[in-house]
PDB file of C-alpha atoms in Angstrom:
ATOM      1  CA  UNK A 110    -108.970  -9.337 -66.589  1.00 83.00           C
ATOM      2  CA  UNK A 111    -109.726  -9.882 -69.676  1.00 92.00           C
ATOM      3  CA  UNK A 112    -109.891 -12.753 -71.720  1.00 95.00           C
ATOM      4  CA  UNK A 113    -110.154 -12.720 -75.283  1.00 95.00           C
ATOM      5  CA  UNK A 114    -110.944 -15.729 -77.846  1.00 96.00           C
ATOM      6  CA  UNK A 115    -110.236 -16.296 -81.715  1.00 96.00           C
ATOM      7  CA  UNK A 116    -111.033 -19.734 -83.765  1.00 95.00           C
ATOM      8  CA  UNK A 117    -109.748 -20.223 -86.470  1.00 92.00           C
ATOM      9  CA  UNK A 118    -111.623 -20.868 -89.675  1.00 87.00           C
ATOM     10  CA  UNK A 119    -109.242 -22.478 -91.018  1.00 86.00           C
ATOM     11  CA  UNK A 120    -108.315 -25.160 -88.877  1.00 85.00           C
ATOM     12  CA  UNK A 121    -111.026 -24.829 -85.930  1.00 89.00           C
ATOM     13  CA  UNK A 122    -108.641 -24.476 -83.378  1.00 92.00           C
ATOM     14  CA  UNK A 123    -108.609 -21.832 -81.087  1.00 95.00           C
ATOM     15  CA  UNK A 124    -106.234 -19.423 -79.387  1.00 97.00           C
ATOM     16  CA  UNK A 125    -107.332 -17.679 -75.584  1.00 97.00           C
ATOM     17  CA  UNK A 126    -105.198 -14.398 -74.337  1.00 98.00           C
ATOM     18  CA  UNK A 127    -105.848 -13.633 -70.791  1.00 97.00           C
ATOM     19  CA  UNK A 128    -104.533 -10.924 -68.851  1.00 97.00           C
ATOM     20  CA  UNK A 129    -104.723  -9.382 -65.310  1.00 97.00           C
ATOM     21  CA  UNK A 130    -105.636 -11.431 -62.538  1.00 97.00           C
ATOM     22  CA  UNK A 131    -107.036 -14.701 -63.112  1.00 96.00           C
ATOM     23  CA  UNK A 132    -109.387 -16.078 -60.462  1.00 96.00           C
ATOM     24  CA  UNK A 133    -111.080 -20.126 -60.843  1.00 96.00           C
ATOM     25  CA  UNK A 134    -114.587 -18.427 -62.219  1.00 96.00           C
ATOM     26  CA  UNK A 135    -112.876 -15.930 -64.799  1.00 96.00           C
ATOM     27  CA  UNK A 136    -111.216 -18.801 -65.545  1.00 96.00           C
ATOM     28  CA  UNK A 137    -113.704 -21.921 -65.743  1.00 96.00           C
ATOM     29  CA  UNK A 138    -116.127 -18.309 -67.545  1.00 96.00           C
ATOM     30  CA  UNK A 139    -113.368 -18.612 -70.230  1.00 96.00           C
ATOM     31  CA  UNK A 140    -114.014 -22.499 -70.698  1.00 94.00           C
ATOM     32  CA  UNK A 141    -117.219 -22.475 -70.942  1.00 95.00           C
ATOM     33  CA  UNK A 142    -117.052 -19.300 -73.333  1.00 94.00           C
ATOM     34  CA  UNK A 143    -114.649 -21.441 -75.468  1.00 94.00           C
ATOM     35  CA  UNK A 144    -117.050 -24.605 -75.862  1.00 92.00           C
ATOM     36  CA  UNK A 145    -120.228 -22.951 -76.594  1.00 92.00           C
ATOM     37  CA  UNK A 146    -118.318 -21.424 -79.368  1.00 93.00           C
ATOM     38  CA  UNK A 147    -119.608 -23.147 -82.447  1.00 92.00           C
ATOM     39  CA  UNK A 148    -116.648 -22.552 -84.719  1.00 92.00           C
ATOM     40  CA  UNK A 149    -114.735 -24.317 -82.417  1.00 92.00           C
ATOM     41  CA  UNK A 150    -113.573 -27.661 -83.622  1.00 90.00           C
ATOM     42  CA  UNK A 151    -112.487 -29.882 -80.082  1.00 89.00           C
ATOM     43  CA  UNK A 152    -108.660 -29.848 -81.393  1.00 88.00           C
ATOM     44  CA  UNK A 153    -105.739 -27.276 -79.988  1.00 93.00           C
ATOM     45  CA  UNK A 154    -106.341 -24.371 -78.002  1.00 95.00           C
ATOM     46  CA  UNK A 155    -103.737 -22.293 -76.515  1.00 97.00           C
ATOM     47  CA  UNK A 156    -104.019 -20.253 -74.135  1.00 98.00           C
ATOM     48  CA  UNK A 157    -101.582 -17.138 -73.446  1.00 98.00           C
ATOM     49  CA  UNK A 158    -101.637 -16.195 -69.837  1.00 98.00           C
ATOM     50  CA  UNK A 159     -98.056 -14.402 -69.878  1.00 98.00           C
ATOM     51  CA  UNK A 160     -99.615 -11.374 -69.001  1.00 97.00           C
ATOM     52  CA  UNK A 161    -101.781 -12.953 -66.747  1.00 97.00           C
ATOM     53  CA  UNK A 162    -101.760 -13.638 -62.939  1.00 96.00           C
ATOM     54  CA  UNK A 163    -103.221 -17.004 -60.807  1.00 96.00           C
ATOM     55  CA  UNK A 164    -105.672 -15.835 -57.887  1.00 95.00           C
ATOM     56  CA  UNK A 165    -106.007 -19.178 -57.088  1.00 93.00           C
ATOM     57  CA  UNK A 166    -105.079 -21.573 -53.795  1.00 93.00           C
ATOM     58  CA  UNK A 167    -103.847 -24.820 -55.148  1.00 90.00           C
ATOM     59  CA  UNK A 168    -107.066 -26.925 -53.841  1.00 94.00           C
ATOM     60  CA  UNK A 169    -109.416 -24.749 -56.674  1.00 97.00           C
ATOM     61  CA  UNK A 170    -106.966 -25.606 -59.475  1.00 96.00           C
ATOM     62  CA  UNK A 171    -108.134 -29.533 -59.062  1.00 96.00           C
ATOM     63  CA  UNK A 172    -111.773 -27.758 -58.262  1.00 96.00           C
ATOM     64  CA  UNK A 173    -110.741 -26.975 -62.090  1.00 96.00           C
ATOM     65  CA  UNK A 174    -109.806 -29.957 -63.593  1.00 95.00           C
ATOM     66  CA  UNK A 175    -112.331 -31.761 -62.346  1.00 94.00           C
ATOM     67  CA  UNK A 176    -114.572 -28.776 -63.651  1.00 95.00           C
ATOM     68  CA  UNK A 177    -112.553 -29.126 -67.318  1.00 92.00           C
ATOM     69  CA  UNK A 178    -113.470 -32.881 -67.729  1.00 89.00           C
ATOM     70  CA  UNK A 179    -116.655 -33.004 -67.112  1.00 90.00           C
ATOM     71  CA  UNK A 180    -117.427 -29.870 -69.202  1.00 87.00           C
ATOM     72  CA  UNK A 181    -115.199 -29.820 -71.870  1.00 85.00           C
ATOM     73  CA  UNK A 182    -115.563 -29.900 -75.882  1.00 80.00           C
ATOM     74  CA  UNK A 183    -112.436 -31.196 -76.613  1.00 82.00           C
ATOM     75  CA  UNK A 184    -111.951 -34.112 -78.592  1.00 74.00           C
ATOM     76  CA  UNK A 185    -109.180 -37.223 -78.262  1.00 77.00           C
ATOM     77  CA  UNK A 186    -105.975 -36.574 -79.863  1.00 84.00           C
ATOM     78  CA  UNK A 187    -106.486 -32.858 -79.264  1.00 91.00           C
ATOM     79  CA  UNK A 188    -103.951 -30.996 -77.744  1.00 93.00           C
ATOM     80  CA  UNK A 189    -104.509 -27.910 -74.859  1.00 95.00           C
ATOM     81  CA  UNK A 190    -101.204 -25.737 -74.815  1.00 97.00           C
ATOM     82  CA  UNK A 191    -100.837 -22.736 -71.824  1.00 98.00           C
ATOM     83  CA  UNK A 192     -97.927 -20.133 -72.422  1.00 98.00           C
ATOM     84  CA  UNK A 193     -96.885 -18.519 -68.623  1.00 98.00           C
ATOM     85  CA  UNK A 194     -95.444 -15.929 -67.675  1.00 96.00           C
ATOM     86  CA  UNK A 195     -94.407 -16.553 -63.725  1.00 94.00           C
ATOM     87  CA  UNK A 196     -93.321 -18.776 -61.914  1.00 96.00           C
ATOM     88  CA  UNK A 197     -96.370 -19.443 -59.994  1.00 95.00           C
ATOM     89  CA  UNK A 198     -98.752 -19.484 -62.832  1.00 96.00           C
ATOM     90  CA  UNK A 199     -96.010 -22.093 -64.577  1.00 97.00           C
ATOM     91  CA  UNK A 200     -96.609 -24.369 -61.097  1.00 96.00           C
ATOM     92  CA  UNK A 201    -100.040 -24.301 -60.670  1.00 96.00           C
ATOM     93  CA  UNK A 202    -100.537 -24.786 -64.611  1.00 97.00           C
ATOM     94  CA  UNK A 203     -98.278 -27.736 -64.521  1.00 97.00           C
ATOM     95  CA  UNK A 204    -101.564 -28.800 -61.211  1.00 96.00           C
ATOM     96  CA  UNK A 205    -103.932 -28.522 -63.884  1.00 96.00           C
ATOM     97  CA  UNK A 206    -101.467 -30.354 -66.499  1.00 95.00           C
ATOM     98  CA  UNK A 207    -101.272 -33.359 -64.606  1.00 95.00           C
ATOM     99  CA  UNK A 208    -104.820 -32.918 -62.400  1.00 94.00           C
ATOM    100  CA  UNK A 209    -106.657 -32.639 -66.260  1.00 93.00           C
ATOM    101  CA  UNK A 210    -105.283 -35.741 -67.281  1.00 88.00           C
ATOM    102  CA  UNK A 211    -107.473 -37.841 -69.568  1.00 86.00           C
ATOM    103  CA  UNK A 212    -106.787 -40.613 -72.651  1.00 85.00           C
ATOM    104  CA  UNK A 213    -106.692 -38.800 -75.870  1.00 86.00           C
ATOM    105  CA  UNK A 214    -105.895 -35.312 -74.556  1.00 90.00           C
ATOM    106  CA  UNK A 215    -102.312 -33.684 -73.829  1.00 93.00           C
ATOM    107  CA  UNK A 216    -101.059 -30.924 -72.445  1.00 95.00           C
ATOM    108  CA  UNK A 217     -98.270 -28.859 -72.037  1.00 96.00           C
ATOM    109  CA  UNK A 218     -97.436 -25.680 -70.669  1.00 98.00           C
ATOM    110  CA  UNK A 219     -94.565 -23.514 -72.120  1.00 98.00           C
ATOM    111  CA  UNK A 220     -92.847 -20.496 -71.441  1.00 97.00           C
ATOM    112  CA  UNK A 221     -92.216 -19.503 -75.112  1.00 97.00           C
ATOM    113  CA  UNK A 222     -94.976 -18.144 -77.252  1.00 97.00           C
ATOM    114  CA  UNK A 223     -93.466 -19.805 -80.740  1.00 96.00           C
ATOM    115  CA  UNK A 224     -93.031 -23.510 -78.977  1.00 96.00           C
ATOM    116  CA  UNK A 225     -96.081 -23.545 -77.927  1.00 97.00           C
ATOM    117  CA  UNK A 226     -97.431 -22.489 -81.218  1.00 95.00           C
ATOM    118  CA  UNK A 227     -95.447 -24.748 -82.931  1.00 94.00           C
ATOM    119  CA  UNK A 228     -96.359 -28.077 -80.593  1.00 95.00           C
ATOM    120  CA  UNK A 229    -100.325 -26.496 -81.155  1.00 93.00           C
ATOM    121  CA  UNK A 230     -99.901 -26.537 -85.162  1.00 86.00           C
ATOM    122  CA  UNK A 231     -98.412 -29.578 -85.265  1.00 83.00           C
ATOM    123  CA  UNK A 232    -101.925 -31.214 -84.781  1.00 65.00           C
ATOM    124  CA  UNK A 233    -103.817 -29.089 -86.625  1.00 56.00           C
ATOM    125  CA  UNK A 234    -102.433 -29.806 -90.060  1.00 56.00           C
ATOM    126  CA  UNK A 235    -102.200 -33.763 -88.991  1.00 53.00           C
ATOM    127  CA  UNK A 236    -105.552 -34.856 -91.645  1.00 40.00           C
ATOM    128  CA  UNK A 237    -108.359 -35.853 -89.387  1.00 47.00           C
TER     129      UNK A 237
END
C-alpha cells in the first residue's frame, strides 16, 4: 500500500493517490495525514483510488465514516471525490458516501478521473 497527498498552493485543495491494498487503518492514516497538512484548506479533496483495492468489511465502512465525521477538517461547502477502478471499490465508496453525509459536504464517487477533477475544480474556482 502506498498513499501520497499533494496540496495545491493556489487553492488549498488536495489530491490523494493510493495504490495497492488498503485496510481500514491505512485509510484512517491517510485521512489524518491530510487533516494535519497545514496547507490543506479543507475545501476539496480528490482521492484517486483507481489502482487500489479495499480490504474492508462492510461494517468497517461505517467505522471509517464515523471516524472521518469526528476528525475531518473539511469545511462547509467542501467537496470530496473518489475515483475507483473496481466494482467492489465502487460499492464500498458509495456506502461511505451515504454514511459520511453531513450538511455542507458533497461527496461523489466516479469511475473517470476527468469527471472527478472537473467536479472538484468547479468548487475550487468559486470565490470564498
